[in-house]
């Protein structure tokens, strides 16, 4: 569903959907028990493999970009509440020294994710990691605002406001940039408005906090893109499903993604 989102650092904000409750919009997203575990995702821009433990909990992700010039390995550890506590991500690129990244997950008293704190070290040992940036999540009714805050800056570099429907899918994402002291709320950059099917999202077997705000229960089948200049454009997303109703193939604007599963 990433269309025309390779813009500035807003790539970090091109994420997808949070689960909402009809009774309380401020509750933590609701876990879904999947019928299939996602094991592979292949597309023109990424190749990911997912590994689970005996309890079907995600513990490792191996990935590569579309040209295989950059690869990564992520291992996950969990806290006593069963939520991700930390992700160790090792990124390797051709002709470059691997980077070792620790992503620390912080939660509020209600169990909602409030921060993903990104730290980095140039080598595995000594294990001294420098805080580089954070993704901050703020909750307000049926919306979540995600802010990218670079270390040392008082204001975020950019932000995205996610609006959600009653089924827990993103209905609209609005992106803002050019945030400064004179325009602390930023300037409208562009927005995406989505329409969904009623089938399970392929990533429903991944932890909510790992893909947060990418926690949509269903699959987008249409997106309307509105930019700060020009007319809105509409793109249809064609989805093929397996016998369990899970997507096996998605096609959008010439970009094709395929999915493989382990049936439970």
mmCIF file of C-alpha atoms in Angstrom:
data_model
loop_
_atom_site.group_PDB
_atom_site.id
_atom_site.type_symbol
_atom_site.label_atom_id
_atom_site.label_comp_id
_atom_site.label_asym_id
_atom_site.label_seq_id
_atom_site.Cartn_x
_atom_site.Cartn_y
_atom_site.Cartn_z
ATOM 1 C CA UNK A 1 0.000 0.000 0.000
ATOM 2 C CA UNK A 2 2.980 2.264 -0.198
ATOM 3 C CA UNK A 3 2.356 4.563 -3.120
ATOM 4 C CA UNK A 4 4.453 7.607 -3.774
ATOM 5 C CA UNK A 5 5.630 7.608 -0.148
ATOM 6 C CA UNK A 6 9.344 7.651 -0.769
ATOM 7 C CA UNK A 7 9.374 11.298 0.285
ATOM 8 C CA UNK A 8 11.848 12.663 2.841
ATOM 9 C CA UNK A 9 11.811 10.984 6.248
ATOM 10 C CA UNK A 10 8.033 10.590 5.992
ATOM 11 C CA UNK A 11 8.790 7.072 4.800
ATOM 12 C CA UNK A 12 8.943 6.286 8.503
ATOM 13 C CA UNK A 13 5.378 7.472 8.804
ATOM 14 C CA UNK A 14 3.954 5.386 5.966
ATOM 15 C CA UNK A 15 2.515 2.893 8.316
ATOM 16 C CA UNK A 16 -0.833 1.424 8.532
ATOM 17 C CA UNK A 17 -3.826 1.388 10.974
ATOM 18 C CA UNK A 18 -4.721 0.870 14.620
ATOM 19 C CA UNK A 19 -7.490 -1.199 16.174
ATOM 20 C CA UNK A 20 -10.266 0.735 17.937
ATOM 21 C CA UNK A 21 -13.001 -0.324 20.335
ATOM 22 C CA UNK A 22 -16.616 0.729 19.890
ATOM 23 C CA UNK A 23 -17.024 1.135 23.643
ATOM 24 C CA UNK A 24 -13.809 3.017 24.408
ATOM 25 C CA UNK A 25 -11.746 4.691 21.706
ATOM 26 C CA UNK A 26 -8.825 4.989 24.132
ATOM 27 C CA UNK A 27 -8.410 1.263 24.821
ATOM 28 C CA UNK A 28 -5.342 -0.604 23.612
ATOM 29 C CA UNK A 29 -5.743 -2.410 20.257
ATOM 30 C CA UNK A 30 -7.433 -5.796 20.499
ATOM 31 C CA UNK A 31 -5.397 -8.904 19.656
ATOM 32 C CA UNK A 32 -6.752 -11.167 16.931
ATOM 33 C CA UNK A 33 -6.229 -14.935 16.969
ATOM 34 C CA UNK A 34 -5.099 -15.715 13.410
ATOM 35 C CA UNK A 35 -5.915 -18.862 11.417
ATOM 36 C CA UNK A 36 -2.702 -18.539 9.412
ATOM 37 C CA UNK A 37 0.794 -17.385 10.354
ATOM 38 C CA UNK A 38 2.474 -15.128 7.818
ATOM 39 C CA UNK A 39 5.835 -16.720 6.944
ATOM 40 C CA UNK A 40 6.954 -14.821 3.821
ATOM 41 C CA UNK A 41 6.293 -11.470 2.176
ATOM 42 C CA UNK A 42 7.760 -10.831 -1.267
ATOM 43 C CA UNK A 43 7.425 -7.630 -3.277
ATOM 44 C CA UNK A 44 9.413 -5.459 -5.654
ATOM 45 C CA UNK A 45 10.779 -3.515 -2.666
ATOM 46 C CA UNK A 46 11.136 -6.100 0.101
ATOM 47 C CA UNK A 47 11.589 -9.794 0.865
ATOM 48 C CA UNK A 48 10.761 -10.737 4.471
ATOM 49 C CA UNK A 49 10.740 -14.083 6.282
ATOM 50 C CA UNK A 50 9.028 -14.470 9.676
ATOM 51 C CA UNK A 51 9.929 -17.052 12.357
ATOM 52 C CA UNK A 52 7.731 -17.999 15.338
ATOM 53 C CA UNK A 53 8.311 -19.944 18.554
ATOM 54 C CA UNK A 54 6.346 -23.002 19.678
ATOM 55 C CA UNK A 55 3.616 -20.706 21.018
ATOM 56 C CA UNK A 56 3.245 -19.108 17.548
ATOM 57 C CA UNK A 57 4.749 -15.838 18.783
ATOM 58 C CA UNK A 58 6.955 -13.891 16.366
ATOM 59 C CA UNK A 59 10.609 -14.012 17.437
ATOM 60 C CA UNK A 60 12.667 -13.215 14.319
ATOM 61 C CA UNK A 61 12.422 -11.382 10.987
ATOM 62 C CA UNK A 62 14.900 -11.657 8.134
ATOM 63 C CA UNK A 63 14.579 -9.203 5.281
ATOM 64 C CA UNK A 64 16.149 -7.730 2.180
ATOM 65 C CA UNK A 65 15.397 -4.816 -0.099
ATOM 66 C CA UNK A 66 14.284 -5.382 -3.678
ATOM 67 C CA UNK A 67 17.822 -5.262 -5.091
ATOM 68 C CA UNK A 68 19.334 -7.343 -2.256
ATOM 69 C CA UNK A 69 21.896 -4.606 -1.601
ATOM 70 C CA UNK A 70 20.684 -4.277 1.998
ATOM 71 C CA UNK A 71 19.573 -6.999 4.409
ATOM 72 C CA UNK A 72 18.467 -7.052 8.046
ATOM 73 C CA UNK A 73 17.846 -9.469 10.867
ATOM 74 C CA UNK A 74 15.570 -8.581 13.780
ATOM 75 C CA UNK A 75 15.123 -10.558 16.992
ATOM 76 C CA UNK A 76 12.349 -9.729 19.453
ATOM 77 C CA UNK A 77 12.205 -10.028 23.236
ATOM 78 C CA UNK A 78 9.006 -9.659 25.260
ATOM 79 C CA UNK A 79 8.108 -8.264 28.678
ATOM 80 C CA UNK A 80 6.073 -9.983 31.384
ATOM 81 C CA UNK A 81 2.843 -8.782 29.789
ATOM 82 C CA UNK A 82 3.669 -10.500 26.514
ATOM 83 C CA UNK A 83 4.377 -7.262 24.653
ATOM 84 C CA UNK A 84 7.570 -6.504 22.756
ATOM 85 C CA UNK A 85 10.161 -5.002 25.054
ATOM 86 C CA UNK A 86 13.039 -4.665 22.619
ATOM 87 C CA UNK A 87 13.987 -5.363 19.017
ATOM 88 C CA UNK A 88 17.615 -5.943 18.062
ATOM 89 C CA UNK A 89 17.970 -5.115 14.367
ATOM 90 C CA UNK A 90 21.222 -5.701 12.491
ATOM 91 C CA UNK A 91 21.346 -3.991 9.094
ATOM 92 C CA UNK A 92 23.967 -4.942 6.514
ATOM 93 C CA UNK A 93 24.618 -3.153 3.223
ATOM 94 C CA UNK A 94 27.110 -3.751 0.456
ATOM 95 C CA UNK A 95 30.512 -2.150 1.109
ATOM 96 C CA UNK A 96 29.327 -0.877 4.509
ATOM 97 C CA UNK A 97 29.899 -1.843 8.128
ATOM 98 C CA UNK A 98 26.787 -3.461 9.660
ATOM 99 C CA UNK A 99 24.777 -1.243 11.972
ATOM 100 C CA UNK A 100 23.397 -2.597 15.253
ATOM 101 C CA UNK A 101 20.105 -1.032 16.272
ATOM 102 C CA UNK A 102 18.070 -1.501 19.418
ATOM 103 C CA UNK A 103 14.454 -0.387 19.272
ATOM 104 C CA UNK A 104 12.992 0.002 22.757
ATOM 105 C CA UNK A 105 9.194 -0.158 23.136
ATOM 106 C CA UNK A 106 7.594 1.960 25.883
ATOM 107 C CA UNK A 107 3.985 1.712 27.079
ATOM 108 C CA UNK A 108 1.579 3.653 29.289
ATOM 109 C CA UNK A 109 -0.402 2.252 32.230
ATOM 110 C CA UNK A 110 -3.163 1.135 29.836
ATOM 111 C CA UNK A 111 -0.721 -0.954 27.800
ATOM 112 C CA UNK A 112 -0.764 1.403 24.823
ATOM 113 C CA UNK A 113 2.448 1.950 22.880
ATOM 114 C CA UNK A 114 3.719 5.490 23.516
ATOM 115 C CA UNK A 115 7.230 5.409 22.053
ATOM 116 C CA UNK A 116 9.559 3.442 19.819
ATOM 117 C CA UNK A 117 13.034 4.596 20.827
ATOM 118 C CA UNK A 118 15.703 3.978 18.179
ATOM 119 C CA UNK A 119 19.299 3.552 19.381
ATOM 120 C CA UNK A 120 22.346 2.579 17.330
ATOM 121 C CA UNK A 121 25.861 1.245 17.786
ATOM 122 C CA UNK A 122 28.456 0.647 15.058
ATOM 123 C CA UNK A 123 29.411 -2.778 16.441
ATOM 124 C CA UNK A 124 27.884 -5.494 18.600
ATOM 125 C CA UNK A 125 30.461 -4.973 21.345
ATOM 126 C CA UNK A 126 30.873 -2.947 23.396
ATOM 127 C CA UNK A 127 27.107 -2.703 23.695
ATOM 128 C CA UNK A 128 26.830 1.074 23.978
ATOM 129 C CA UNK A 129 23.921 2.410 21.979
ATOM 130 C CA UNK A 130 23.312 6.054 21.143
ATOM 131 C CA UNK A 131 19.749 7.340 21.067
ATOM 132 C CA UNK A 132 19.118 8.646 17.542
ATOM 133 C CA UNK A 133 15.387 9.296 17.264
ATOM 134 C CA UNK A 134 11.967 8.290 18.543
ATOM 135 C CA UNK A 135 8.513 7.718 17.181
ATOM 136 C CA UNK A 136 6.065 9.234 19.666
ATOM 137 C CA UNK A 137 2.391 8.184 19.748
ATOM 138 C CA UNK A 138 -0.352 10.414 21.145
ATOM 139 C CA UNK A 139 -3.954 9.246 21.573
ATOM 140 C CA UNK A 140 -7.087 11.363 21.220
ATOM 141 C CA UNK A 141 -10.383 9.508 20.881
ATOM 142 C CA UNK A 142 -10.405 7.601 17.601
ATOM 143 C CA UNK A 143 -7.199 9.202 16.303
ATOM 144 C CA UNK A 144 -3.500 8.591 16.906
ATOM 145 C CA UNK A 145 -0.817 11.135 16.094
ATOM 146 C CA UNK A 146 2.630 9.772 15.284
ATOM 147 C CA UNK A 147 5.562 12.177 15.581
ATOM 148 C CA UNK A 148 9.159 11.690 14.471
ATOM 149 C CA UNK A 149 11.429 13.315 17.040
ATOM 150 C CA UNK A 150 15.160 13.511 16.287
ATOM 151 C CA UNK A 151 17.519 13.506 19.267
ATOM 152 C CA UNK A 152 18.355 17.058 20.361
ATOM 153 C CA UNK A 153 15.336 18.659 18.692
ATOM 154 C CA UNK A 154 12.537 20.223 20.717
ATOM 155 C CA UNK A 155 9.975 19.847 17.914
ATOM 156 C CA UNK A 156 9.197 16.825 15.746
ATOM 157 C CA UNK A 157 10.464 16.710 12.180
ATOM 158 C CA UNK A 158 7.068 15.637 10.872
ATOM 159 C CA UNK A 159 3.886 13.932 11.985
ATOM 160 C CA UNK A 160 0.999 11.831 10.726
ATOM 161 C CA UNK A 161 -2.551 11.818 12.065
ATOM 162 C CA UNK A 162 -4.351 8.469 11.789
ATOM 163 C CA UNK A 163 -8.147 8.301 11.818
ATOM 164 C CA UNK A 164 -9.813 4.913 12.352
ATOM 165 C CA UNK A 165 -13.142 3.336 11.526
ATOM 166 C CA UNK A 166 -15.183 1.166 13.902
ATOM 167 C CA UNK A 167 -13.687 -2.036 12.488
ATOM 168 C CA UNK A 168 -10.177 -0.966 13.482
ATOM 169 C CA UNK A 169 -8.971 0.061 10.032
ATOM 170 C CA UNK A 170 -7.336 3.348 9.097
ATOM 171 C CA UNK A 171 -9.870 5.492 7.294
ATOM 172 C CA UNK A 172 -7.467 8.362 6.650
ATOM 173 C CA UNK A 173 -3.839 9.351 7.243
ATOM 174 C CA UNK A 174 -2.864 13.020 7.028
ATOM 175 C CA UNK A 175 0.819 13.934 6.838
ATOM 176 C CA UNK A 176 2.339 17.236 7.977
ATOM 177 C CA UNK A 177 5.863 18.622 7.551
ATOM 178 C CA UNK A 178 7.674 21.980 7.958
ATOM 179 C CA UNK A 179 7.145 21.967 11.721
ATOM 180 C CA UNK A 180 8.853 24.863 13.496
ATOM 181 C CA UNK A 181 8.245 27.451 16.229
ATOM 182 C CA UNK A 182 5.998 29.498 13.936
ATOM 183 C CA UNK A 183 3.989 26.502 12.694
ATOM 184 C CA UNK A 184 4.137 23.961 15.567
ATOM 185 C CA UNK A 185 1.306 21.911 14.032
ATOM 186 C CA UNK A 186 3.102 21.744 10.703
ATOM 187 C CA UNK A 187 1.929 22.297 7.135
ATOM 188 C CA UNK A 188 -0.338 19.879 5.275
ATOM 189 C CA UNK A 189 1.754 17.702 2.960
ATOM 190 C CA UNK A 190 -0.613 14.993 1.713
ATOM 191 C CA UNK A 191 -3.290 12.533 2.827
ATOM 192 C CA UNK A 192 -4.439 9.002 2.026
ATOM 193 C CA UNK A 193 -8.047 7.849 2.383
ATOM 194 C CA UNK A 194 -8.719 4.087 2.347
ATOM 195 C CA UNK A 195 -11.510 1.647 1.533
ATOM 196 C CA UNK A 196 -11.291 -1.954 2.803
ATOM 197 C CA UNK A 197 -12.475 -5.484 2.183
ATOM 198 C CA UNK A 198 -13.732 -7.699 5.031
ATOM 199 C CA UNK A 199 -10.959 -10.326 4.826
ATOM 200 C CA UNK A 200 -8.130 -10.853 7.365
ATOM 201 C CA UNK A 201 -5.005 -8.742 7.018
ATOM 202 C CA UNK A 202 -1.951 -10.939 6.246
ATOM 203 C CA UNK A 203 -0.016 -9.321 9.117
ATOM 204 C CA UNK A 204 -2.623 -10.255 11.744
ATOM 205 C CA UNK A 205 -0.211 -12.901 13.088
ATOM 206 C CA UNK A 206 2.441 -10.262 13.851
ATOM 207 C CA UNK A 207 2.425 -8.494 17.240
ATOM 208 C CA UNK A 208 0.271 -5.367 17.235
ATOM 209 C CA UNK A 209 3.065 -3.230 18.650
ATOM 210 C CA UNK A 210 5.543 -4.423 16.003
ATOM 211 C CA UNK A 211 3.388 -3.146 13.143
ATOM 212 C CA UNK A 212 1.843 -0.270 15.088
ATOM 213 C CA UNK A 213 0.177 1.811 13.795
ATOM 214 C CA UNK A 214 -0.023 -0.894 11.099
ATOM 215 C CA UNK A 215 -2.730 -2.873 12.889
ATOM 216 C CA UNK A 216 -5.562 -2.921 10.347
ATOM 217 C CA UNK A 217 -7.751 -6.000 10.612
ATOM 218 C CA UNK A 218 -8.689 -5.921 6.922
ATOM 219 C CA UNK A 219 -7.047 -5.144 3.574
ATOM 220 C CA UNK A 220 -7.183 -1.858 1.652
ATOM 221 C CA UNK A 221 -8.749 -2.196 -1.785
ATOM 222 C CA UNK A 222 -8.771 1.480 -2.770
ATOM 223 C CA UNK A 223 -6.727 4.542 -1.809
ATOM 224 C CA UNK A 224 -7.365 8.209 -2.630
ATOM 225 C CA UNK A 225 -4.227 10.355 -2.518
ATOM 226 C CA UNK A 226 -4.553 14.111 -1.987
ATOM 227 C CA UNK A 227 -1.468 16.317 -2.133
ATOM 228 C CA UNK A 228 -0.921 19.966 -1.278
ATOM 229 C CA UNK A 229 -0.912 20.663 -5.008
ATOM 230 C CA UNK A 230 -2.757 19.031 -7.876
ATOM 231 C CA UNK A 231 -5.942 16.997 -7.971
ATOM 232 C CA UNK A 232 -6.620 13.845 -5.894
ATOM 233 C CA UNK A 233 -5.795 10.512 -7.522
ATOM 234 C CA UNK A 234 -7.444 7.135 -6.922
ATOM 235 C CA UNK A 235 -5.718 3.764 -7.066
ATOM 236 C CA UNK A 236 -7.436 0.377 -6.878
ATOM 237 C CA UNK A 237 -5.742 -2.520 -5.079
ATOM 238 C CA UNK A 238 -6.490 -5.964 -6.514
ATOM 239 C CA UNK A 239 -6.348 -8.761 -3.933
ATOM 240 C CA UNK A 240 -6.322 -12.547 -4.415
ATOM 241 C CA UNK A 241 -7.148 -14.831 -1.477
ATOM 242 C CA UNK A 242 -6.531 -18.387 -0.291
ATOM 243 C CA UNK A 243 -9.228 -20.766 0.926
ATOM 244 C CA UNK A 244 -9.101 -19.178 4.388
ATOM 245 C CA UNK A 245 -9.713 -15.674 3.054
ATOM 246 C CA UNK A 246 -6.121 -14.498 3.593
ATOM 247 C CA UNK A 247 -4.445 -12.503 0.795
ATOM 248 C CA UNK A 248 -1.950 -14.394 -1.349
ATOM 249 C CA UNK A 249 -1.335 -11.556 -3.820
ATOM 250 C CA UNK A 250 -1.879 -7.792 -3.909
ATOM 251 C CA UNK A 251 -1.399 -5.569 -6.954
ATOM 252 C CA UNK A 252 -1.388 -1.776 -6.915
ATOM 253 C CA UNK A 253 -0.070 0.583 -9.570
ATOM 254 C CA UNK A 254 2.220 -2.093 -10.986
ATOM 255 C CA UNK A 255 3.595 -3.118 -7.569
ATOM 256 C CA UNK A 256 2.903 -6.761 -6.720
ATOM 257 C CA UNK A 257 3.202 -8.343 -3.265
ATOM 258 C CA UNK A 258 2.807 -12.051 -2.521
ATOM 259 C CA UNK A 259 2.230 -13.780 0.821
ATOM 260 C CA UNK A 260 2.949 -17.267 2.171
ATOM 261 C CA UNK A 261 1.534 -18.784 5.369
ATOM 262 C CA UNK A 262 1.598 -21.632 7.818
ATOM 263 C CA UNK A 263 -1.928 -22.859 8.496
ATOM 264 C CA UNK A 264 -2.759 -23.366 12.179
#
